[in-house]
CSV table of C-alpha atoms in Angstrom, one decimal:
chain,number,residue,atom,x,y,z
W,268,UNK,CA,-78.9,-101.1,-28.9
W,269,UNK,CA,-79.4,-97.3,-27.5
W,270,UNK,CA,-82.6,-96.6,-27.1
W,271,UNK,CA,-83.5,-92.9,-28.8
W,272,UNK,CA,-86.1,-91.0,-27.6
W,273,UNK,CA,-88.5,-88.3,-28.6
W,274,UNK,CA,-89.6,-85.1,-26.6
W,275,UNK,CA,-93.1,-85.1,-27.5
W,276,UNK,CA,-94.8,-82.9,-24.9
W,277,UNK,CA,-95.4,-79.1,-25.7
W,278,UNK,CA,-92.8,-77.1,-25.5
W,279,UNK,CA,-93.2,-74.4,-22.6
W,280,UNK,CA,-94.0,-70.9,-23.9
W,281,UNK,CA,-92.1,-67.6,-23.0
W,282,UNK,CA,-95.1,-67.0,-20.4
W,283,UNK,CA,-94.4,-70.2,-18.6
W,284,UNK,CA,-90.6,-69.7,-18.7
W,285,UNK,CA,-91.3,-66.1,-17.3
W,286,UNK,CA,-93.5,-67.6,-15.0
W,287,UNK,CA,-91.5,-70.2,-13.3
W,288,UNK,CA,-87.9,-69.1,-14.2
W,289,UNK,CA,-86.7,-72.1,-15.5
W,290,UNK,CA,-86.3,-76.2,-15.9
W,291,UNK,CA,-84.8,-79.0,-13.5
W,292,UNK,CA,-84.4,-82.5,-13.7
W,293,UNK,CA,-87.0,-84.3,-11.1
W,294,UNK,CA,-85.7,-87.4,-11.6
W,295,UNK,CA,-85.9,-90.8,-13.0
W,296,UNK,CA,-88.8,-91.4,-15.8
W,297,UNK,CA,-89.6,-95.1,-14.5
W,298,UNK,CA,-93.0,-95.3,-12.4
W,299,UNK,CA,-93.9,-91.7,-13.7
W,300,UNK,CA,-97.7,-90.9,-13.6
W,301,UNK,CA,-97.1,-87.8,-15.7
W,302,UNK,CA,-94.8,-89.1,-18.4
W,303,UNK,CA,-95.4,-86.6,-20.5
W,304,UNK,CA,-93.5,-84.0,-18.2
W,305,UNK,CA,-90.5,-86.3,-19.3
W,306,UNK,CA,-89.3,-85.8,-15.6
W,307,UNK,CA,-88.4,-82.3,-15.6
W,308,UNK,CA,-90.2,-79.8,-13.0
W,309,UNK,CA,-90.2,-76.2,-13.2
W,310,UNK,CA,-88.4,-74.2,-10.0
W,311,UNK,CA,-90.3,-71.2,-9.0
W,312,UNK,CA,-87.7,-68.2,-8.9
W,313,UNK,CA,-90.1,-66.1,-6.5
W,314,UNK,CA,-89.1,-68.8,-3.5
W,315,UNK,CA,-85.7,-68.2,-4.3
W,316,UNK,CA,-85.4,-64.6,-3.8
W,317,UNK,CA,-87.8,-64.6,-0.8
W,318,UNK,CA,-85.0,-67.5,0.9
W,319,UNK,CA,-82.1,-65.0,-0.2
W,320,UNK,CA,-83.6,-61.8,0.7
W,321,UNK,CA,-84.0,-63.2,4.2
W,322,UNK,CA,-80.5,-64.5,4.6
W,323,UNK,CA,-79.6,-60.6,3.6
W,324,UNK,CA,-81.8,-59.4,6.4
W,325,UNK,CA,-80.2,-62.0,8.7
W,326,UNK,CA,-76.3,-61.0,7.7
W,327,UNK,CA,-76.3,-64.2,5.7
W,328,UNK,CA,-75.5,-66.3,8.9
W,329,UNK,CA,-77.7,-69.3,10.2
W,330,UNK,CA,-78.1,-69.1,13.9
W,331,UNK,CA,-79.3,-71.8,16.4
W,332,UNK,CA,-82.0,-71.3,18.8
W,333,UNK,CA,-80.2,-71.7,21.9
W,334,UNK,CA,-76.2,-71.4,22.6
W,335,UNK,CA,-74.4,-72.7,26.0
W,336,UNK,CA,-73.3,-69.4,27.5
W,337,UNK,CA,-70.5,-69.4,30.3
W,338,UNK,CA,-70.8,-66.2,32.3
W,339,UNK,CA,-67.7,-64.6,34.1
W,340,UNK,CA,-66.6,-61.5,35.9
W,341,UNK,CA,-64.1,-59.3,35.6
W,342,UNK,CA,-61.3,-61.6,37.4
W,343,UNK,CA,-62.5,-64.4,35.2
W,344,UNK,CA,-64.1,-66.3,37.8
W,345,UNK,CA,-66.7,-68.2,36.9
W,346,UNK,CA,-70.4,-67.5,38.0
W,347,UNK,CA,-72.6,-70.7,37.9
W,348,UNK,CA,-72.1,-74.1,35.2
W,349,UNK,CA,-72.4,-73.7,31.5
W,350,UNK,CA,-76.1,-72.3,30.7
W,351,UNK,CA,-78.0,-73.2,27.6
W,352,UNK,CA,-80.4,-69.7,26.7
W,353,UNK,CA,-82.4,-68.4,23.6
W,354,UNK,CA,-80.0,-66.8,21.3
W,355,UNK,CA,-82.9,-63.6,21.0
W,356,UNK,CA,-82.1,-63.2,24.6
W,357,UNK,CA,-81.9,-59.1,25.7
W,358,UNK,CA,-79.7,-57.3,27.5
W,359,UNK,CA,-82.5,-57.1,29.9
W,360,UNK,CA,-82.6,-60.5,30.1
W,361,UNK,CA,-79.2,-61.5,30.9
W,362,UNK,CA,-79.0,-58.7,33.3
W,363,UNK,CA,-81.8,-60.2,35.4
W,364,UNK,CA,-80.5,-63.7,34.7
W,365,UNK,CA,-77.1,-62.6,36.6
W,366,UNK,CA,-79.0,-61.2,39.4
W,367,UNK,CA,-80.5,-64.4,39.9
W,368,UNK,CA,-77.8,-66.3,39.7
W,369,UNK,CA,-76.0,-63.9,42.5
W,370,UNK,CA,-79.3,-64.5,44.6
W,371,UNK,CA,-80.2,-60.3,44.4
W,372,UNK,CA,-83.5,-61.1,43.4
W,373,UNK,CA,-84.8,-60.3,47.1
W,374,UNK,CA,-82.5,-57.3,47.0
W,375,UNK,CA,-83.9,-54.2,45.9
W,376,UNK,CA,-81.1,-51.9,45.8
W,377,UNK,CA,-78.7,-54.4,44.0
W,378,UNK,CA,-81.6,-55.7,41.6
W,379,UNK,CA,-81.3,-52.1,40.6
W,380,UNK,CA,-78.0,-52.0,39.2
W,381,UNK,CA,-77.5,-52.8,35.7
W,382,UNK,CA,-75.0,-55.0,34.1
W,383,UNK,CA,-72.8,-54.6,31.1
W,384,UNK,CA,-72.1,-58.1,28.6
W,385,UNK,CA,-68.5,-59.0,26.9
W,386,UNK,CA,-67.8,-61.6,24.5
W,387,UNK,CA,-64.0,-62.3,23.2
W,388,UNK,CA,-62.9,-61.9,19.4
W,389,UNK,CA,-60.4,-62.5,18.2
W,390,UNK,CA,-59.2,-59.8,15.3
W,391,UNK,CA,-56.2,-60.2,13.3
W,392,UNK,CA,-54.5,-62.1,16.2
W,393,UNK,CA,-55.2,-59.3,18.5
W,394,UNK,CA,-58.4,-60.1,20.9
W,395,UNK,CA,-60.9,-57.9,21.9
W,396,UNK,CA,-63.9,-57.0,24.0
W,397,UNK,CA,-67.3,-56.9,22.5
W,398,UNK,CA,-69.9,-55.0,24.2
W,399,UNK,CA,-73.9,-56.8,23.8
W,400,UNK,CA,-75.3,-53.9,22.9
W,401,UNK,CA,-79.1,-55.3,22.2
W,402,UNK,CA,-79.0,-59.3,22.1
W,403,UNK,CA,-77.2,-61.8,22.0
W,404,UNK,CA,-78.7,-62.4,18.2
W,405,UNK,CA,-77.6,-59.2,17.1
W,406,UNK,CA,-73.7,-59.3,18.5
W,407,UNK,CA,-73.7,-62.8,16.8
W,408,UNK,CA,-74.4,-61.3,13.7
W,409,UNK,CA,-72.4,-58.4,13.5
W,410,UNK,CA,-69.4,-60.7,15.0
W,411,UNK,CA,-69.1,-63.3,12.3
W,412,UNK,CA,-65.8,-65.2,13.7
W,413,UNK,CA,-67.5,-66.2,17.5
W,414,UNK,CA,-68.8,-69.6,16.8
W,415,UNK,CA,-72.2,-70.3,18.3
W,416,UNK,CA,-71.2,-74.9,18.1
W,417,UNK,CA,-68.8,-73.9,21.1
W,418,UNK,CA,-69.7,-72.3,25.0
W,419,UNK,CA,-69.7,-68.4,25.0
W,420,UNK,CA,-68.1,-66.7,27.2
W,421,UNK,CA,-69.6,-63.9,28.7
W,422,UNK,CA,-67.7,-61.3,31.1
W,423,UNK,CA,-70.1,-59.3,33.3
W,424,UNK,CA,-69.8,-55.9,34.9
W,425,UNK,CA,-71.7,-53.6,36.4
W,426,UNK,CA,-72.2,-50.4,35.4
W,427,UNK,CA,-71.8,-47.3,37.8
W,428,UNK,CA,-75.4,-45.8,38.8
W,429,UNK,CA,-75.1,-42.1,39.8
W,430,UNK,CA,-77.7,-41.2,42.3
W,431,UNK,CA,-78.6,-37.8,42.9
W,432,UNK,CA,-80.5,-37.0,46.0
W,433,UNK,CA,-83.2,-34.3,46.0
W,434,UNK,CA,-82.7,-31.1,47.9
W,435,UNK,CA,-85.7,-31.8,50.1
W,436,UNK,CA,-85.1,-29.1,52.9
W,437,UNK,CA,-83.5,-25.5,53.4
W,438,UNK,CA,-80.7,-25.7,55.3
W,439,UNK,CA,-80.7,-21.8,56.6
W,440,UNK,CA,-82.1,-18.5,55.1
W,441,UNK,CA,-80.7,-15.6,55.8
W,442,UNK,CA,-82.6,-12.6,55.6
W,443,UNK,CA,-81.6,-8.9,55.2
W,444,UNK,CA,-81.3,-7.4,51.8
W,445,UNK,CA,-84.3,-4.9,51.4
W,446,UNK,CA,-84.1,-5.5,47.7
W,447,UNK,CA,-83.3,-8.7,44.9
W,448,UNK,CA,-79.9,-9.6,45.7
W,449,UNK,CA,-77.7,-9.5,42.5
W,450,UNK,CA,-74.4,-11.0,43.2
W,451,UNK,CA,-73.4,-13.6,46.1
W,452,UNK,CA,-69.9,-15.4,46.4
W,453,UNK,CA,-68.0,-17.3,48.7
W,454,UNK,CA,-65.0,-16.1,50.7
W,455,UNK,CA,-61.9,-18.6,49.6
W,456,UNK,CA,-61.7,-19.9,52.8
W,457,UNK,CA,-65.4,-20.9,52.7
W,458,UNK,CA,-65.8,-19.1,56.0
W,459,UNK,CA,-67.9,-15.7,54.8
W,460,UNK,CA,-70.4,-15.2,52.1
W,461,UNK,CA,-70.3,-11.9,50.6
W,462,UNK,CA,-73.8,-10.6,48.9
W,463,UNK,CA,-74.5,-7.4,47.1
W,464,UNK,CA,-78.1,-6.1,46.1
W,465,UNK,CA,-80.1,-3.6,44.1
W,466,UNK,CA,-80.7,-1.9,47.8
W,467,UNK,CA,-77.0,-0.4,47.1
W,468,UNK,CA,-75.7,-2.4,50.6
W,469,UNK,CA,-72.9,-5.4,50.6
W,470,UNK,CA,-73.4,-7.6,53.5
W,471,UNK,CA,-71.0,-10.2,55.0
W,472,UNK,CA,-72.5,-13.2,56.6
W,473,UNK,CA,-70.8,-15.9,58.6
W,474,UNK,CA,-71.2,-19.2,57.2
W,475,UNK,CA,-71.2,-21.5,60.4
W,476,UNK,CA,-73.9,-19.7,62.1
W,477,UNK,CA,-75.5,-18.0,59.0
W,478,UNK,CA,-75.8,-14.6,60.6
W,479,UNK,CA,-74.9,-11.2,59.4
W,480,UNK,CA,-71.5,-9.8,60.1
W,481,UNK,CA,-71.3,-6.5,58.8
W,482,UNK,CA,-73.6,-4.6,56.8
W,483,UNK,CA,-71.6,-1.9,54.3
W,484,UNK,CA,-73.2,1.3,52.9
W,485,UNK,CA,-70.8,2.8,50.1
W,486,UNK,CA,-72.7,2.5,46.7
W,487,UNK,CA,-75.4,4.6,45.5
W,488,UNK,CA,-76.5,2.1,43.0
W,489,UNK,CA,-77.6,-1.3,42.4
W,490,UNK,CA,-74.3,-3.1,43.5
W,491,UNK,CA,-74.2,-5.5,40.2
W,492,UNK,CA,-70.5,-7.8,40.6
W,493,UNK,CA,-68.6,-8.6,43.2
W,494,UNK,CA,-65.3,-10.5,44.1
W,495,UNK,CA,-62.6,-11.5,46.6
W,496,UNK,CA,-59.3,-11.5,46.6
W,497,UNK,CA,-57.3,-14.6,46.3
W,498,UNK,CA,-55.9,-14.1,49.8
W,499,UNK,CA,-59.3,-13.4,51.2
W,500,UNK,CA,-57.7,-10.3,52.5
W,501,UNK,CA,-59.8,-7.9,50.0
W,502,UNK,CA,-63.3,-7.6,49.0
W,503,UNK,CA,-64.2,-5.5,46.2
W,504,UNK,CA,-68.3,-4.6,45.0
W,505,UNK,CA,-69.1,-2.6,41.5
W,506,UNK,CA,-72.3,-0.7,40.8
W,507,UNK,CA,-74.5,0.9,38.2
W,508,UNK,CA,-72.9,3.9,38.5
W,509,UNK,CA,-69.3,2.8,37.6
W,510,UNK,CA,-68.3,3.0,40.9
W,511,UNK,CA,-65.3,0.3,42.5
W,512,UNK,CA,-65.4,0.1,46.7
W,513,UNK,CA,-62.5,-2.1,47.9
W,514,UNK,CA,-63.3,-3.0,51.3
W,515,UNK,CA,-61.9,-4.8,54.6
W,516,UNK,CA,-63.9,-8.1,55.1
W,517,UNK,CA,-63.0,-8.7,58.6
W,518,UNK,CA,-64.1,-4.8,59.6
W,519,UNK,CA,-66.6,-4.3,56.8
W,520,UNK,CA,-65.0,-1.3,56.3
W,521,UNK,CA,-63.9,0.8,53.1
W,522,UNK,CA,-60.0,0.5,52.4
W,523,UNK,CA,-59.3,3.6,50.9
W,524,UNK,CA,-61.7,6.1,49.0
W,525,UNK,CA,-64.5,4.9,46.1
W,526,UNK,CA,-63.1,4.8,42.7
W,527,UNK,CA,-64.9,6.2,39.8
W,528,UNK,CA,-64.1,3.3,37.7
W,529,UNK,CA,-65.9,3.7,34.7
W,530,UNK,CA,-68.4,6.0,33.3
W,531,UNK,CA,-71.2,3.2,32.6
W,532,UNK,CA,-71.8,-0.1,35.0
W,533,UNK,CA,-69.2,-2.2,35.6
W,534,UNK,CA,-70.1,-6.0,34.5
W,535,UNK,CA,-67.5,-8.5,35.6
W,536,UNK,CA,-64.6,-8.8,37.9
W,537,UNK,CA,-61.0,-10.8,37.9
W,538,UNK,CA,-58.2,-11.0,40.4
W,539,UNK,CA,-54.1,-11.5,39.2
W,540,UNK,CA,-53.7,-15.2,39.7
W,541,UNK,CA,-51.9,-15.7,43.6
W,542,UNK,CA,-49.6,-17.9,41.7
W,543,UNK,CA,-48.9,-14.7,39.9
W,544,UNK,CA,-48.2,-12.4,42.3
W,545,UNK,CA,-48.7,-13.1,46.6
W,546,UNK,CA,-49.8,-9.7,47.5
W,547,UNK,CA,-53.2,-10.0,45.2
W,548,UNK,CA,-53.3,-6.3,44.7
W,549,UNK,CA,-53.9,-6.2,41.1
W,550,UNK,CA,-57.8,-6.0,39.6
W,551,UNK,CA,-59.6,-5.7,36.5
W,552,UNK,CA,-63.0,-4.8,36.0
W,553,UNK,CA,-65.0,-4.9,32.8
W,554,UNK,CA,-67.4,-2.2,31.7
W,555,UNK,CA,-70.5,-1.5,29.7
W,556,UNK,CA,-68.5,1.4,28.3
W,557,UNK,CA,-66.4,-1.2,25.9
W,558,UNK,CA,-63.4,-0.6,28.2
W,559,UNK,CA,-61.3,-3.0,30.8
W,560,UNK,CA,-59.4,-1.9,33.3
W,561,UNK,CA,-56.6,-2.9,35.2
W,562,UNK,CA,-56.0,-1.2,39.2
W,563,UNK,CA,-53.8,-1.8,41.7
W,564,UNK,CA,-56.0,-1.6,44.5
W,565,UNK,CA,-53.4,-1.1,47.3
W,566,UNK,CA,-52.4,2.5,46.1
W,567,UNK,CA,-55.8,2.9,44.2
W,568,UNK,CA,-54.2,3.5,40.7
W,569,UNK,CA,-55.5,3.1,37.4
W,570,UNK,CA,-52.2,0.8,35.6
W,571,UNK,CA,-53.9,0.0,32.2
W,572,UNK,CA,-56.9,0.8,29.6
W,573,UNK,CA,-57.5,-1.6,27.3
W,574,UNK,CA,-59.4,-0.3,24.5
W,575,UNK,CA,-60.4,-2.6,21.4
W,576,UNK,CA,-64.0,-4.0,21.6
W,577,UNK,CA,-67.0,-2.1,19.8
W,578,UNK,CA,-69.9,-2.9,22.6
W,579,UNK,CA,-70.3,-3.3,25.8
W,580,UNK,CA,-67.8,-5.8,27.7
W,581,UNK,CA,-69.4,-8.7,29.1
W,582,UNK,CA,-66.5,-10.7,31.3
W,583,UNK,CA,-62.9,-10.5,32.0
W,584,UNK,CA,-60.7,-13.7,33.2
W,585,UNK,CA,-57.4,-13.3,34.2
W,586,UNK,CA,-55.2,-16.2,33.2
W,587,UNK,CA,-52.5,-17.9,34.5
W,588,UNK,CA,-50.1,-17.0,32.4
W,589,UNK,CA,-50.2,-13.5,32.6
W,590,UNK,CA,-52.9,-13.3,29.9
W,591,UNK,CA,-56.3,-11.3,30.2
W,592,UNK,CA,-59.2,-12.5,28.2
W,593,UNK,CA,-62.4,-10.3,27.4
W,594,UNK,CA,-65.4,-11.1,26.2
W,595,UNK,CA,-67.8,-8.5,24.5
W,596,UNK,CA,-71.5,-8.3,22.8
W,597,UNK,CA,-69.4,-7.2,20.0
W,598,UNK,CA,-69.3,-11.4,19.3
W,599,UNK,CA,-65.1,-11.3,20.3
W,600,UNK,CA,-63.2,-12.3,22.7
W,601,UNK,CA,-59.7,-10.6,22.8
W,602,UNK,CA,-56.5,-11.7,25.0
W,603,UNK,CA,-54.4,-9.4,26.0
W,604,UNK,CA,-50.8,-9.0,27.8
W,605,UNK,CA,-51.6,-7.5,31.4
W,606,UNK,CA,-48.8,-5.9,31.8
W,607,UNK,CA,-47.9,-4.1,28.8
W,608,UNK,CA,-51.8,-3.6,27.9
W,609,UNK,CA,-51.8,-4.8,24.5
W,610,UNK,CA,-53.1,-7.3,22.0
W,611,UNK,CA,-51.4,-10.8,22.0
C-alpha cells in the first residue's frame, strides 16, 4: 500500500523565506538526524549573487592558472619549446621572458628595447592580430573565441625606441651683433646664414668656417624679418620703419635703392614659388598697417595692394598654386589670387 505522509514541522514564516530565499530538496529522509526538516534545506540567495556578481566582473569566463604559450616572431619562427606561464602574466613580464629566452639579459642596450605581444583570432572567417595590451588575463577576456585548453601563439616584435641625444656642447658662436638679433635664416644652399638685429645691421656669415662675411648698413631701424630668394641669388631684410632693402649676398651690397614699403613695420616675408616662376623676382611683404604687398624686386615696382583685413597682418605664404594666404590679428586668414590681387 502507498505510504501517505504528513508535513508536521512548522511551516517557515515570510521572515525565514526572506531570509534564505527559498527551499531545496537535500535528499533522502532515511538516516536523517533532523527528521523534522523532512529533508529539505534552505539555499542562501546572498552566496548566489556574490558567485554571479564575480563571474560579471570576470566577463563571465573561467580561466586557468597557467596556459602553454608558443612564442614566435614575425617570420613565424619559433623561439624556444612550448612554455607553460601564469595566465596574470604582464606585458612586462613577457617582455623580459623574451629577452631571456634570446640570452639579452647580460645586454644592456637590447634588454632596453621593448617588445610588442600578438595573439590570432579568428573573426567571421577573417583572422586577425590582437595586441596584449596589459596581460595575458585581460586579452583572454576581452577575446572570448581563443581557447586557453590549446597552446597560444604569441608573435613578438619589437617596438622602435627613438633616442634623442642631448645637445651637450656648442658647436661655434659667432659674435658681432651689438644688439638682440631678431631674425636668422639659412641661405638655400645651406652655405651662408643671414641675421638681422635691433642694431639696424644685416650680417652674412659663412657657415663652414663660421665667420662674418659682410656686414650691411642700410636700415635705420630694428631690422624685424628677413628672407632669401629661392635661387639664393637675392636677400631681402624689413624694418620698423616700413622700410624693404634687397641686397646682393655674395657682395653684401644693396641692389637697387631702399623701398618705402609700408608706412608701419613690416611683419613677414614670402617669395613666388621657383616652380612658379625661375627668375624669383616676385615678393610680398606683410605689414602692421593691415596691408600686403606684392613687388617685383628686379625693377623695384609695387604690382599689387591687397587690402581686406581689419588689424595688423601677421604672415603671408605664397602657395604653390599661385595662391597667397594672409593671416591677420583680425582672427582671418584670407587667400588671395597673386596675380590679379583679389579674393578667391
Amino acid at each position: 500500500n502507498p505510504i501517505t505522509m504528513a508535513d508536521t514541522s512548522t511551516p517557515a514564516t515570510a521572515d525565514d523565506q526572506k531570509r534564505t530565499g527559498g527551499i531545496a530538496w537535500a535528499g533522502s529522509l532515511v538516516g536523517s538526524k533532523n527528521p523534522d526538516n523532512l529533508g529539505y534545506r534552505y539555499s542562501t540567495p546572498s552566496k548566489r549573487y556574490r558567485r554571479s556578481h564575480n563571474d560579471d566582473q570576470d566577463g563571465g569566463r573561467e580561466l586557468p592558472q597557467n596556459i602553454q604559450i608558443q612564442f614566435r616572431n614575425r617570420k613565424g619562427e619559433e623561439l624556444a619549446e612550448t612554455i607553460d606561464i601564469p595566465t596574470d602574466s604582464s606585458l612586462d613580464d613577457l617582455t623580459t621572458l623574451v629577452h631571456s629566452l634570446l640570452e639579452e639579459a647580460s645586454d644592456e642596450t637590447n634588454n632596453k628595447v621593448p617588445y610588442s605581444f600578438y595573439a590570432k583570432v579568428a573573426k567571421n572567417g577573417v583572422e586577425d592580430d590582437v595586441e596584449v595590451v596589459t596581460s595575458l588575463k585581460d586579452m583572454l577576456l576581452n577575446e572570448t573565441t581563443i581557447s586557453t585548453e590549446s597552446v597560444l601563439n604569441l608573435v613578438y616584435q619589437p617596438l622602435a625606441v627613438f633616442r634623442v641625444r642631448p645637445v651637450s656642447r656648442c658647436t661655434d658662436t659667432l659674435p658681432g651683433h651689438t644688439e638682440a638679433v631678431l631674425h636668422v635664416q639659412y641661405a638655400p644652399d645651406g652655405k651662408m646664414l643671414a641675421s638681422g638685429g635691433g642694431d639696424t645691421t644685416v650680417r652674412f656669415w659663412d657657415v663652414n668656417t663660421a665667420t662674418p662675411k659682410h656686414t650691411c648698413k642700410a636700415h635705420k631701424n630694428h631690422v624685424l624679418c628677413t628672407s632669401w630668394s629661392p635661387d639664393a641669388a637675392r636677400f631681402v631684410s624689413a624694418d620698423k620703419n616700413g622700410v624693404l632693402v634687397v641686397w646682393d649676398p655674395k657682395k653684401g651690397t644693396p641692389i637697387g635703392k631702399n623701398l618705402r614699403a609700408h608706412r608701419q613695420w613690416v611683419t613677414s616675408l614670402s617669395w613666388e614659388p621657383m616652380h612658379r616662376h625661375a627668375a624669383c623676382e616676385r615678393l610680398a611683404t606683410a605689414s602692421k598697417d593691415t596691408t600686403c604687398k606684392i613687388w617685383n624686386v628686379r625693377t623695384q615696382s609695387l604690382l599689387v595692394t591687397l587690402s581686406g583685413h581689419t588689424d595688423s597682418v601677421e604672415a603671408v605664404k605664397w602657395g604653390g598654386e599661385e595662391l597667397l594666404y594672409t593671416a591677420s590679428r583680425d582672427r582671418t586668414i584670407k587667400v588671395w589670387n597673386a596675380d590679379r590681387g583679389i579674393l578667391v
